[in-house]
mmCIF file of C-alpha atoms and ligand atoms in Angstrom:
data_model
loop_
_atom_site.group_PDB
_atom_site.id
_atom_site.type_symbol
_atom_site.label_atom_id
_atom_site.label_comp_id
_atom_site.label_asym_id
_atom_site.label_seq_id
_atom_site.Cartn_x
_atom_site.Cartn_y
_atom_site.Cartn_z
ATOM 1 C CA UNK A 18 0.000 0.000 0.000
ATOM 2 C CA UNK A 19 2.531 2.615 1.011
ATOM 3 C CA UNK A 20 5.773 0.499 -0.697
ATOM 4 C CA UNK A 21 7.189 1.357 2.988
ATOM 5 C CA UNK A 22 8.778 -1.238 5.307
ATOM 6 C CA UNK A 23 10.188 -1.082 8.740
ATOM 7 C CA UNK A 24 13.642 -3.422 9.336
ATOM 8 C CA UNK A 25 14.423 -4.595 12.245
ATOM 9 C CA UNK A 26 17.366 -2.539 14.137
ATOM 10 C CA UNK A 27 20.365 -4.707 13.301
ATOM 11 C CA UNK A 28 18.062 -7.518 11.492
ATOM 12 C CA UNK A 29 20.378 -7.531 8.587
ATOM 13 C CA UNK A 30 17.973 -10.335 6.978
ATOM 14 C CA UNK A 31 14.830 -7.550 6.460
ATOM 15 C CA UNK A 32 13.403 -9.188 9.387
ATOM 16 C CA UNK A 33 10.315 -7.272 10.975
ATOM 17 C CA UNK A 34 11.011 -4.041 12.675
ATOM 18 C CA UNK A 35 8.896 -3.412 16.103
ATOM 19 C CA UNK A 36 7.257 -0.791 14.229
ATOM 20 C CA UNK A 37 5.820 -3.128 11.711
ATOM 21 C CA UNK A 38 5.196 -5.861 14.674
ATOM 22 C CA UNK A 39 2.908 -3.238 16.663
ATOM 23 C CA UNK A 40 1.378 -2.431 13.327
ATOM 24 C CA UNK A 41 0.714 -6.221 12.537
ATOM 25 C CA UNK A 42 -0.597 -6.687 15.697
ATOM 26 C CA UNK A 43 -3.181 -3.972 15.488
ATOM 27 C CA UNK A 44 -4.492 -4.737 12.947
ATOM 28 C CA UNK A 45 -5.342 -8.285 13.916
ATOM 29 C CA UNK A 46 -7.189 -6.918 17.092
ATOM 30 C CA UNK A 47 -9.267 -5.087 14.529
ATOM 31 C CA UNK A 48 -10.078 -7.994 12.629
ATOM 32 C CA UNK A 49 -10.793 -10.128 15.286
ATOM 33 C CA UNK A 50 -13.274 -7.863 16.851
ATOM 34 C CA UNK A 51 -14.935 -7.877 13.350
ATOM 35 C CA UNK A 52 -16.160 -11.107 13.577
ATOM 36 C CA UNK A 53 -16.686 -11.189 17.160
ATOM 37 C CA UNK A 54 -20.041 -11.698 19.007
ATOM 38 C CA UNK A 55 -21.164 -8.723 20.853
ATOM 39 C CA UNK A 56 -24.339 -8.630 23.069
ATOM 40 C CA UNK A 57 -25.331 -4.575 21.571
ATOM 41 C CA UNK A 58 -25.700 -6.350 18.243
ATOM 42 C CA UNK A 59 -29.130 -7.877 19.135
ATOM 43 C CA UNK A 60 -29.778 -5.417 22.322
ATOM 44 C CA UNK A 61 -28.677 -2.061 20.555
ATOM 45 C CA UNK A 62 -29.221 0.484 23.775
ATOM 46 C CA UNK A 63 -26.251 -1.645 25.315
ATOM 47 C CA UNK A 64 -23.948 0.105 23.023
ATOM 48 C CA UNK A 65 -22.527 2.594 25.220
ATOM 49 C CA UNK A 66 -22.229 0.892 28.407
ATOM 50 C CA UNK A 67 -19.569 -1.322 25.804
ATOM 51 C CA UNK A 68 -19.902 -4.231 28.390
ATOM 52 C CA UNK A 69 -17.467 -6.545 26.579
ATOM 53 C CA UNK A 70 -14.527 -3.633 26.041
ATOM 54 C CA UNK A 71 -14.688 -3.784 22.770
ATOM 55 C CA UNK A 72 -14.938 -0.742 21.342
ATOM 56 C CA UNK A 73 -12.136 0.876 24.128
ATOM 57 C CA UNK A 74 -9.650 -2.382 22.240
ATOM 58 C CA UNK A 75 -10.549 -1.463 18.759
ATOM 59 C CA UNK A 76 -10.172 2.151 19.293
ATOM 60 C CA UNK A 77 -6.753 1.607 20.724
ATOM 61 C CA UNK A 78 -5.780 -0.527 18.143
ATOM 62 C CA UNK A 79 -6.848 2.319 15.304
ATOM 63 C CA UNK A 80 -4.930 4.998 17.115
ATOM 64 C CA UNK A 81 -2.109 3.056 16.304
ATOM 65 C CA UNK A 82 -2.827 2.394 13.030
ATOM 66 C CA UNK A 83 -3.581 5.591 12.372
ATOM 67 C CA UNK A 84 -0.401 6.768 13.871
ATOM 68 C CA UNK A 85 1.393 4.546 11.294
ATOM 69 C CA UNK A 86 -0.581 5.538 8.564
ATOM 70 C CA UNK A 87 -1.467 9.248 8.867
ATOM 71 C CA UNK A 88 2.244 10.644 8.417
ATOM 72 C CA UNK A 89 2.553 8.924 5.409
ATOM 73 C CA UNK A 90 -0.914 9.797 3.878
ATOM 74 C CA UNK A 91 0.330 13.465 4.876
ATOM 75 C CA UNK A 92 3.236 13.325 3.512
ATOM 76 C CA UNK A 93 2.852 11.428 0.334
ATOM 77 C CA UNK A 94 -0.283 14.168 -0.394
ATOM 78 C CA UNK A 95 2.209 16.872 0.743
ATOM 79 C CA UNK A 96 5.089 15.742 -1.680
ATOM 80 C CA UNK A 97 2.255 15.371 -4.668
ATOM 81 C CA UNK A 98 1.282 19.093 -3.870
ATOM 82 C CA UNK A 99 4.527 20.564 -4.105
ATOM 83 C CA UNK A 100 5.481 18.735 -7.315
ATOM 84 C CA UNK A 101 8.384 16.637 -5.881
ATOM 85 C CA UNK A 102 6.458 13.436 -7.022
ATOM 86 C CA UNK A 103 5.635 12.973 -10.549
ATOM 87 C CA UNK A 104 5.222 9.456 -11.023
ATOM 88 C CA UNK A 105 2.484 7.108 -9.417
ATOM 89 C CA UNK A 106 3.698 3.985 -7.967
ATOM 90 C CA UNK A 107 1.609 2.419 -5.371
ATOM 91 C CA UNK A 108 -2.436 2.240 -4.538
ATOM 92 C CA UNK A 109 -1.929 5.487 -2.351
ATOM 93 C CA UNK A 110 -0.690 7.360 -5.330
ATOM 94 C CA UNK A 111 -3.562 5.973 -7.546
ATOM 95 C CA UNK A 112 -6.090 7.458 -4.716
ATOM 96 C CA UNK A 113 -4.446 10.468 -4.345
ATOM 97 C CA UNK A 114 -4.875 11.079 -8.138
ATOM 98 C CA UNK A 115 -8.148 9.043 -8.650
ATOM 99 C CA UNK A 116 -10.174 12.051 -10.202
ATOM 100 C CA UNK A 117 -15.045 11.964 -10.101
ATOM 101 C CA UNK A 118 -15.906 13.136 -13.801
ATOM 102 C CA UNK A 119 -15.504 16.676 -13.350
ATOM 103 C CA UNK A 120 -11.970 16.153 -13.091
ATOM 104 C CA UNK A 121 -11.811 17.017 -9.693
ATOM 105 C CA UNK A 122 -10.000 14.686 -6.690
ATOM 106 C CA UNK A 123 -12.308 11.744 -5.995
ATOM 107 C CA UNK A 124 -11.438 11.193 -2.557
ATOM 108 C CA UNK A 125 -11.045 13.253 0.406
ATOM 109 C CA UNK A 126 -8.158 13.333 2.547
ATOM 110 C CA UNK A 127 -10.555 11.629 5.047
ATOM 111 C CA UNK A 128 -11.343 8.863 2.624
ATOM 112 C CA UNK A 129 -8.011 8.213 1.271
ATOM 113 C CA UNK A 130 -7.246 7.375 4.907
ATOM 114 C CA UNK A 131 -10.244 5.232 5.301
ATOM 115 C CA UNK A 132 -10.072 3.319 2.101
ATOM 116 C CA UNK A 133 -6.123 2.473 2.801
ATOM 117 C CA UNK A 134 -6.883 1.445 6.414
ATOM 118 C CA UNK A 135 -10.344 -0.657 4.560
ATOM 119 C CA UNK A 136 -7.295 -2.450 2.035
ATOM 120 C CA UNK A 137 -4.743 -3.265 4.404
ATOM 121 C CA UNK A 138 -7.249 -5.265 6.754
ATOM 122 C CA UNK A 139 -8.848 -6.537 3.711
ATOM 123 C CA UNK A 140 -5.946 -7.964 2.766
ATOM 124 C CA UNK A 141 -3.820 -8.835 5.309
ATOM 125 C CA UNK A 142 -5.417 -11.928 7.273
ATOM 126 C CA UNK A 143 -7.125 -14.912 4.893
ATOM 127 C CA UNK A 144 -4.121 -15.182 2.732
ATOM 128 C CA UNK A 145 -1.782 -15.457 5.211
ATOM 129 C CA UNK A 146 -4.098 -17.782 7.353
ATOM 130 C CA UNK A 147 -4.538 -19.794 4.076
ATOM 131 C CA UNK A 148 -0.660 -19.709 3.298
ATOM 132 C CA UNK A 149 0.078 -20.960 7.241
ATOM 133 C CA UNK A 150 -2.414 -23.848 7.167
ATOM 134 C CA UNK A 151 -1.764 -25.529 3.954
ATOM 135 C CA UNK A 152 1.728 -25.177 4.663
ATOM 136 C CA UNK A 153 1.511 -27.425 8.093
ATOM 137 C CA UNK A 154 -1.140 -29.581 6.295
ATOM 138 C CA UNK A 155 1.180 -30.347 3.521
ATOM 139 C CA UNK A 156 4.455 -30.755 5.995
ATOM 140 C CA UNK A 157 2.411 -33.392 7.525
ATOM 141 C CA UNK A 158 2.058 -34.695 4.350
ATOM 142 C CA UNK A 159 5.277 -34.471 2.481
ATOM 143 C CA UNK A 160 3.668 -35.560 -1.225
ATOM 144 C CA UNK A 161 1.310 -33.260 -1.721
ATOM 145 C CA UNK A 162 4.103 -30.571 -0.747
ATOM 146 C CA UNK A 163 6.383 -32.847 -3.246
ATOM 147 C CA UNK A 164 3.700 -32.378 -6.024
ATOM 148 C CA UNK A 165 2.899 -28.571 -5.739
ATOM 149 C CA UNK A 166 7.032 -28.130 -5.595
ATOM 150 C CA UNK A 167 7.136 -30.252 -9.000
ATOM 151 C CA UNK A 168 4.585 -28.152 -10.512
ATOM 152 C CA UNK A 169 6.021 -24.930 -10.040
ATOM 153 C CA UNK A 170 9.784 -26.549 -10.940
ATOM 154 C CA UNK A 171 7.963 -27.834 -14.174
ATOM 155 C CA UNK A 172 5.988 -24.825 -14.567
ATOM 156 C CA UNK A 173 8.379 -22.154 -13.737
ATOM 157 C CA UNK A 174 12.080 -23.491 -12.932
ATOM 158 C CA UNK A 175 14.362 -22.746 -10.628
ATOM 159 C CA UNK A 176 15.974 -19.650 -12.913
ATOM 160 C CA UNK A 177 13.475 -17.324 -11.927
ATOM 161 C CA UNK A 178 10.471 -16.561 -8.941
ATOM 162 C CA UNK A 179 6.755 -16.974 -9.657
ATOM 163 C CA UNK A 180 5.011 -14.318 -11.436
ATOM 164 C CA UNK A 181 1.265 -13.646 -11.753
ATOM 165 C CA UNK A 182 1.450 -14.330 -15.543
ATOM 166 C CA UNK A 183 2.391 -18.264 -13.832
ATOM 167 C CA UNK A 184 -1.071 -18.533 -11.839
ATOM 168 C CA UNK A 185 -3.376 -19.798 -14.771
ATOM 169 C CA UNK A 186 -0.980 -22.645 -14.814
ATOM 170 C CA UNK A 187 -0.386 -23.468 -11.232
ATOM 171 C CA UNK A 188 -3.665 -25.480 -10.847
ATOM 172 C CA UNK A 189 -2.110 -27.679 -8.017
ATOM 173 C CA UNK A 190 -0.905 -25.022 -6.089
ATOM 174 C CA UNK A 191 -4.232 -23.118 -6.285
ATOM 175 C CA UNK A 192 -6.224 -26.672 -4.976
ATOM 176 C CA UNK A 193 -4.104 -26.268 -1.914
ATOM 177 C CA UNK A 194 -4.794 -23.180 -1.511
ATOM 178 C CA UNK A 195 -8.498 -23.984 -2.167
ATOM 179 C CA UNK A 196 -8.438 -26.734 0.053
ATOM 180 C CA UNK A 197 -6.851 -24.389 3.446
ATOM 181 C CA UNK A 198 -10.396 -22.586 2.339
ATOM 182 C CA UNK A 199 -12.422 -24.843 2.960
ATOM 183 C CA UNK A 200 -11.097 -26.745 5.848
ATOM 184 C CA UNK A 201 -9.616 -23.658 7.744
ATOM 185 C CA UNK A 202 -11.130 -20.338 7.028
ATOM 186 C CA UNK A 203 -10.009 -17.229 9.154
ATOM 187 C CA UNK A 204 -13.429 -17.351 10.722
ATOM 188 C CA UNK A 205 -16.458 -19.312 11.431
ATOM 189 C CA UNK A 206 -18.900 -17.686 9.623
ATOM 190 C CA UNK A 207 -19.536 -15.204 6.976
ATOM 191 C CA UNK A 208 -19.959 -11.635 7.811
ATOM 192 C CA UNK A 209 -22.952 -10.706 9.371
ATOM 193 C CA UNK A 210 -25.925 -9.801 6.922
ATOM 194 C CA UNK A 211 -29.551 -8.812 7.927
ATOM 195 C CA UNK A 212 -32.212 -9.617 5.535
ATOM 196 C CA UNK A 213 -34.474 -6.334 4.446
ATOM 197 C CA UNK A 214 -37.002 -8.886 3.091
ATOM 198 C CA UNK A 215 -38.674 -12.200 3.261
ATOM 199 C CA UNK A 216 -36.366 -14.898 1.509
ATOM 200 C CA UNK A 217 -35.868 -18.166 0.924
ATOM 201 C CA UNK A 218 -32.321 -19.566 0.110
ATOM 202 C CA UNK A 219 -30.927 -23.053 0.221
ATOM 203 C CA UNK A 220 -34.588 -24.347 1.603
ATOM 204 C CA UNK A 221 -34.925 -22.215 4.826
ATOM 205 C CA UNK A 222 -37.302 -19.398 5.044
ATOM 206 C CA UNK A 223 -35.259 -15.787 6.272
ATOM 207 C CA UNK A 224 -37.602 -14.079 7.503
ATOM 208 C CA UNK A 225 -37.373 -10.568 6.790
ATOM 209 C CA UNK A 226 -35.235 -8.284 9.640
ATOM 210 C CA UNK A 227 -33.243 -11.864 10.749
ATOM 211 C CA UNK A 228 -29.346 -11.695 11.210
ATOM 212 C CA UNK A 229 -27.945 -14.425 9.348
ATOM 213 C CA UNK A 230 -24.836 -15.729 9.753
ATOM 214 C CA UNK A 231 -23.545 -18.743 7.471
ATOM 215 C CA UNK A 232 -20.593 -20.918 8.046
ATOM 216 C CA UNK A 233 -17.700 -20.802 5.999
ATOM 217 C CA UNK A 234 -16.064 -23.921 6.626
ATOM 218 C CA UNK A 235 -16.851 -26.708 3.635
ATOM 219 C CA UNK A 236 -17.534 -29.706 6.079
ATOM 220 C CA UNK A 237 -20.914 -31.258 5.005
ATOM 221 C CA UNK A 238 -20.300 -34.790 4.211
ATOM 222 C CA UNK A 239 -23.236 -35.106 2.083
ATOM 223 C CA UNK A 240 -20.838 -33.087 -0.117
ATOM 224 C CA UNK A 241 -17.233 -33.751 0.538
ATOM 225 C CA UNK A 242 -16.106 -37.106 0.581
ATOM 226 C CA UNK A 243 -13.523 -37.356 4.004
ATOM 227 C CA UNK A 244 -14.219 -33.574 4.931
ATOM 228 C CA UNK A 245 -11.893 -33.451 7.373
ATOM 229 C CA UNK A 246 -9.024 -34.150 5.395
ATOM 230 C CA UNK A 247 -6.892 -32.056 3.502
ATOM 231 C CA UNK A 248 -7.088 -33.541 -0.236
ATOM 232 C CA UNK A 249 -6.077 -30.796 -2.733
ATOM 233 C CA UNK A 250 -7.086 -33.384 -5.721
ATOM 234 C CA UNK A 251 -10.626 -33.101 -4.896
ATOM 235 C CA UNK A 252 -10.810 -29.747 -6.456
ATOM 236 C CA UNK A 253 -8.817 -31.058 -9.605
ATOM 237 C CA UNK A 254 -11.610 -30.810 -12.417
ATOM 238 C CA UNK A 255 -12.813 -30.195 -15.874
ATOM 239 C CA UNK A 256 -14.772 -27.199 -16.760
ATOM 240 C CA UNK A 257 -12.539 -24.636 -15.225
ATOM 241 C CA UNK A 258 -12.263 -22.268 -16.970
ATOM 242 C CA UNK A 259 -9.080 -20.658 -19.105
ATOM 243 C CA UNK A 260 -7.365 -19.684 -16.027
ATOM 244 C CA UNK A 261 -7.604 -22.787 -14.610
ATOM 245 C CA UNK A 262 -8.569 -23.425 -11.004
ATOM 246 C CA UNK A 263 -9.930 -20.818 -9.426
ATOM 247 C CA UNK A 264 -10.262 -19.890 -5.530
ATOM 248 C CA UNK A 265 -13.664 -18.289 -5.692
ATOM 249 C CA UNK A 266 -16.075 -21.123 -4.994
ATOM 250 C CA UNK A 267 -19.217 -20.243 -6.806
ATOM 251 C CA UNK A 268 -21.196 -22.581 -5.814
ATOM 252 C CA UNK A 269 -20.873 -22.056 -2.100
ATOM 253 C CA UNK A 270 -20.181 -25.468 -0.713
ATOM 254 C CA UNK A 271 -17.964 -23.267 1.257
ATOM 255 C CA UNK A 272 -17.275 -19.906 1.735
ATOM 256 C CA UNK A 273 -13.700 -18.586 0.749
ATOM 257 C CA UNK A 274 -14.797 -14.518 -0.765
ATOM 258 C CA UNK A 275 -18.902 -15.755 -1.107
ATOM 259 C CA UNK A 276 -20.575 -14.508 -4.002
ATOM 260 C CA UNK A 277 -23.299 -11.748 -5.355
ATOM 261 C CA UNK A 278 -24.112 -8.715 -4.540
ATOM 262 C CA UNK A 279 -22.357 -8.783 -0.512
ATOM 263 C CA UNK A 280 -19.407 -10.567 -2.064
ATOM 264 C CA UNK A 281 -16.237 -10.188 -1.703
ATOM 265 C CA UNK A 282 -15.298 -6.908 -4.214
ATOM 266 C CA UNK A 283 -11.519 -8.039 -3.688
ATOM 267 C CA UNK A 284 -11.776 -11.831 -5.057
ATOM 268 C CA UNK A 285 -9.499 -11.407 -7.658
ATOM 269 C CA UNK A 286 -7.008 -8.927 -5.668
ATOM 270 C CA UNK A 287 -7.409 -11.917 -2.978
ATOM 271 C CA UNK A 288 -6.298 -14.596 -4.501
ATOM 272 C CA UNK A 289 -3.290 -13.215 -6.583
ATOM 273 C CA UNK A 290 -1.873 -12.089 -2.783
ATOM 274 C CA UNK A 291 -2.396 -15.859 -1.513
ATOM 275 C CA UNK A 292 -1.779 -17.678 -4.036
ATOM 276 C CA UNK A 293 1.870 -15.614 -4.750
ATOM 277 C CA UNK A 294 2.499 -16.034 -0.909
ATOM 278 C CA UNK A 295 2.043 -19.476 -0.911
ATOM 279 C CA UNK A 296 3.896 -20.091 -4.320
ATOM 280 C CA UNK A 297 6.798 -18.255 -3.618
ATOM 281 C CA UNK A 298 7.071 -20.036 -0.058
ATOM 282 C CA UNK A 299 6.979 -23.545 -1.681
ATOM 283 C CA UNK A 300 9.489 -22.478 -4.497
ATOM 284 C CA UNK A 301 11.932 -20.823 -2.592
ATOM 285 C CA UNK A 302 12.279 -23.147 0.399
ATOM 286 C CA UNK A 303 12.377 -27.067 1.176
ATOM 287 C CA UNK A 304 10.402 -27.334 4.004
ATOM 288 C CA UNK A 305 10.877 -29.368 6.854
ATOM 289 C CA UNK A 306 9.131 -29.598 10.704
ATOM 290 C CA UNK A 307 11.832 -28.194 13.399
ATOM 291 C CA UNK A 308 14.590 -30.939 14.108
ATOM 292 C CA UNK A 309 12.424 -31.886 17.619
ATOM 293 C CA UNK A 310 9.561 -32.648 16.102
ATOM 294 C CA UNK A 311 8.058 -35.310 13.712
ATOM 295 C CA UNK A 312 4.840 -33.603 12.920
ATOM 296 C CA UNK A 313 3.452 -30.559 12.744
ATOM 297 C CA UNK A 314 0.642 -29.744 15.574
ATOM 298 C CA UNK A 315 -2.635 -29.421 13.699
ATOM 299 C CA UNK A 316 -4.726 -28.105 16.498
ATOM 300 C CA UNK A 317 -6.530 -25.148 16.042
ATOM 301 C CA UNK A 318 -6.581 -22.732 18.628
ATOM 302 C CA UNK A 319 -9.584 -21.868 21.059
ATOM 303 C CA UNK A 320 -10.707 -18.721 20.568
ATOM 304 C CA UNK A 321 -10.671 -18.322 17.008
ATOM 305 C CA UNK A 322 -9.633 -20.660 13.841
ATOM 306 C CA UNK A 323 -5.935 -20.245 13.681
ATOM 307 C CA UNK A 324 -2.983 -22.958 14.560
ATOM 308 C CA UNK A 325 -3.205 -22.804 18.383
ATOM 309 C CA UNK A 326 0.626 -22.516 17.560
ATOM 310 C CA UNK A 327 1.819 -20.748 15.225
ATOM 311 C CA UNK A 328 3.732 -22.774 12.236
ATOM 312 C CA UNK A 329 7.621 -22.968 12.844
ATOM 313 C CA UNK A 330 9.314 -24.803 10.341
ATOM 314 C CA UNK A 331 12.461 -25.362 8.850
ATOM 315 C CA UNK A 332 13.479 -23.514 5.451
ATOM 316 C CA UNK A 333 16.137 -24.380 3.158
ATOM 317 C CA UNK A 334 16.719 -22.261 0.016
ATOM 318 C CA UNK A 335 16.322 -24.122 -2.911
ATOM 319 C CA UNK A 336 16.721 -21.728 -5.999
ATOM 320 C CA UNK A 337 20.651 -19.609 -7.086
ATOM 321 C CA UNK A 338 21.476 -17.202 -4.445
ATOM 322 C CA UNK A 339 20.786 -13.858 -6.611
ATOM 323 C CA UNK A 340 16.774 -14.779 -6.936
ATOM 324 C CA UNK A 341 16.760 -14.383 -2.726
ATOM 325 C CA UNK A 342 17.937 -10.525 -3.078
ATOM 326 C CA UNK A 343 15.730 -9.459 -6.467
ATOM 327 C CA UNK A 344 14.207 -6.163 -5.686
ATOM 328 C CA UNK A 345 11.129 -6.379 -7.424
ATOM 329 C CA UNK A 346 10.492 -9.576 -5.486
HETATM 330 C C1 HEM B 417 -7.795 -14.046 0.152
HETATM 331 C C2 HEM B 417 -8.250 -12.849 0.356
HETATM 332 C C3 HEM B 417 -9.676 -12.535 0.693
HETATM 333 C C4 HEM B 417 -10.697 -13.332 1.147
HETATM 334 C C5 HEM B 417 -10.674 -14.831 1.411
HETATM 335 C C6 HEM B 417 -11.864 -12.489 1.302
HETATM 336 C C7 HEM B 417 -13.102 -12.925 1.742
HETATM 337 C C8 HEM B 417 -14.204 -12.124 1.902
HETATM 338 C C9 HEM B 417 -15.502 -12.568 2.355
HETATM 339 C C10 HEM B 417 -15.863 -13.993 2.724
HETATM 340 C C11 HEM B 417 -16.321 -11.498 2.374
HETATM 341 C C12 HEM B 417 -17.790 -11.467 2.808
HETATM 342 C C13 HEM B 417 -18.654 -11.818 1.628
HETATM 343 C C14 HEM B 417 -20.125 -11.910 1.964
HETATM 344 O O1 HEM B 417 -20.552 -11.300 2.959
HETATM 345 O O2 HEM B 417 -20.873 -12.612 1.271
HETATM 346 C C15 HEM B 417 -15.543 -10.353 1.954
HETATM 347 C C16 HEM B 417 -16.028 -9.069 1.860
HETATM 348 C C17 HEM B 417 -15.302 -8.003 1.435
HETATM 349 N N1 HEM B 417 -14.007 -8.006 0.972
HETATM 350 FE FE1 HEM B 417 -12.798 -9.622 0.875
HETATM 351 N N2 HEM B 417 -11.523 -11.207 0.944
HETATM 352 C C18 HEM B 417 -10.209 -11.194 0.557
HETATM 353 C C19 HEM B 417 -9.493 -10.120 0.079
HETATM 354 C C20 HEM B 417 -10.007 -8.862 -0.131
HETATM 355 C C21 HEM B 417 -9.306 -7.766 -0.764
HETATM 356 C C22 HEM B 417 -7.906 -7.860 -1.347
HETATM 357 C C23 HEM B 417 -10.148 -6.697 -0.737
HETATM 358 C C24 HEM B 417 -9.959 -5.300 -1.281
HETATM 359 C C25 HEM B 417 -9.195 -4.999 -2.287
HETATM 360 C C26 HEM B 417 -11.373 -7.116 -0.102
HETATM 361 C C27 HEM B 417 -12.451 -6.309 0.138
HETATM 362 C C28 HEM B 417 -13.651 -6.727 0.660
HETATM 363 C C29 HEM B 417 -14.770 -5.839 0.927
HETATM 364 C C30 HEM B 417 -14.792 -4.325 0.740
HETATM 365 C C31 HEM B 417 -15.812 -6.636 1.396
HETATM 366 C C32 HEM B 417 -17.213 -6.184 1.826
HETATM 367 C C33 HEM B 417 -18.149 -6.289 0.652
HETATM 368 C C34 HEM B 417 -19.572 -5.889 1.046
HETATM 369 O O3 HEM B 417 -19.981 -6.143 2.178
HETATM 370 O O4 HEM B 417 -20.269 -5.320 0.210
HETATM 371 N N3 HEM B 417 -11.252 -8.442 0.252
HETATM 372 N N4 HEM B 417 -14.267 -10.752 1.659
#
């Protein structure tokens, strides 16, 4: 979003700065508190008595992000105004110069704020949930992670990284990706969504004014043969389409962006960001579990759908030294 990083102080290796840990870690309080259940949902005139906390934790959490992000909107806008930037080269350069039809700035300072904060949660937590899981899945099960790394060898080589141009023909890769989807989505359920009529979807009558909530997971086994294993194949078939398996699951057996009007506006974004994640992680490494352990621990954690612990794993660099330091990587 803002092609900005923070390095570590004396992390040679471009590891994570504490800057970019706080900011991380902000905004996954935000995102859990999206999806959390909260009492002045239902009984509105709770709302400010805030019984759970919630809304003194996500405010906290914004100040920082906003703390991170408001300098640089600032700036950025600043160095646009005085002419010392010419050239666009990141989303908060295209909003700064996204223009409504009368040629005038489409976005207020306000909203170019807003909409960057709106992108970086948008994008920050199912791809790298997705990325995590089907990585321990597949270190517990070393030939599915042997088959996804001999598609991208055979695909792309070892001469050069993954590119998006790649993607149509990484159909493995994307069923592993698929299948962290449906077994392990970053929440329960879908989004909240209140019905403004009468409906009836799937067989069951919504009556008008309910809250409905739908599970994500893909589990019903009147529709996935083992559900609870992790089988990439079993989204191996014809009648994709020219680019090949696809991560949006139309038919909503189980919910990775859902679909229609309330879907996901990002699905395409979306899946480029987790499927190059989780490509360039299998390419550029030979995975292993840590020299103490035999498997990886596939529990998920109790108060939301992650690993209970995090994935550590050991990497190996597999591809010429000079692809690890690329730039534009
Ligand atoms: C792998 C990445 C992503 C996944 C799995 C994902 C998934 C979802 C899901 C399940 C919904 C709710 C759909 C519904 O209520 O039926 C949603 C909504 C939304 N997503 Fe994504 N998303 C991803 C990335 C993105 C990105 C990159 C953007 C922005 C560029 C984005 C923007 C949004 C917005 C704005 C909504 C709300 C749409 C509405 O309520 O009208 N998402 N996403």
């Amino acid at each position: 979003m803002f092609n900005k990083r923070y390095f570590g102080k004396g992390k040679e290796d471009g590891g994570p700065g504490k800057e970019e840990e706080e900011h991380v870690e902000s905004l996954f309080t935000v995102l859990k508190h999206i999806n959390s259940f909260i009492l002045s949902d239902y009984v509105p005139w709770l709302r400010p008595l805030d019984l759970e906390g919630h809304e003194k934790i996500v405010s906290e959490a914004m100040r920082i992000l906003n703390g991170y992000h408001d300098p640089i909107v600032d700036e950025r806008l600043k160095q646009w105004i005085e002419g010392k930037k010419k050239k666009p080269e990141d989303l908060l350069d295209a909003f700064i110069l996204a223009k409504d039809s009368n040629g005038k700035p489409a976005l207020s300072v306000e909203e170019i704020k807003a909409q960057c904060t709106e992108l970086i949660l948008a994008t920050i937590d199912n791809p790298s949930n997705a990325a995590e899981w089907a990585m321990a899945e597949m270190l517990n099960k070393p030939e599915i992670l042997q088959k996804a790394t001999e598609e991208i060898d055979s695909v792309v080589g070892k001469n050069r990284l993954v590119q998006e141009t790649d993607i149509p023909k990484l159909n493995y890769i994307k069923c592993c990706a698929r299948e962290s989807f449906r077994l392990h989505p970053i929440a329960p359920f879908n989004i909240p969504h209140v019905s403004n009529s009468d409906a009836t979807a799937a067989g069951y009558f919504i009556p008008k004014g309910s809250h409905v909530l739908i599970g994500r997971r893909g589990m019903n086994p009147n529709i996935w043969d083992e559900p609870l294993v992790f089988k990439p194949e079993r989204h191996l078939k014809d009648g994709w389409g020219s680019g090949g398996v696809e991560l949006i699951e139309n038919e909503l057996r189980f919910i990775s962006f859902g679909v229609g009007r309330r879907g996901c506006i990002g699905a395409g974004l979306g899946s480029v960001v987790t499927i190059m994640l989780f490509a360039r992680l299998i390419q550029g490494f030979t995975w292993d579990a840590p020299p103490n352990e035999t498997e990886i621990d596939l529990s998920e954690s109790k108060d939301d759908l992650f690993l209970a612990k995090p994935l550590h794993a050991l990497a190996k660099p597999r591809l010429p030294d000079a692809l690890y330091t690329q730039l534009e990587c």
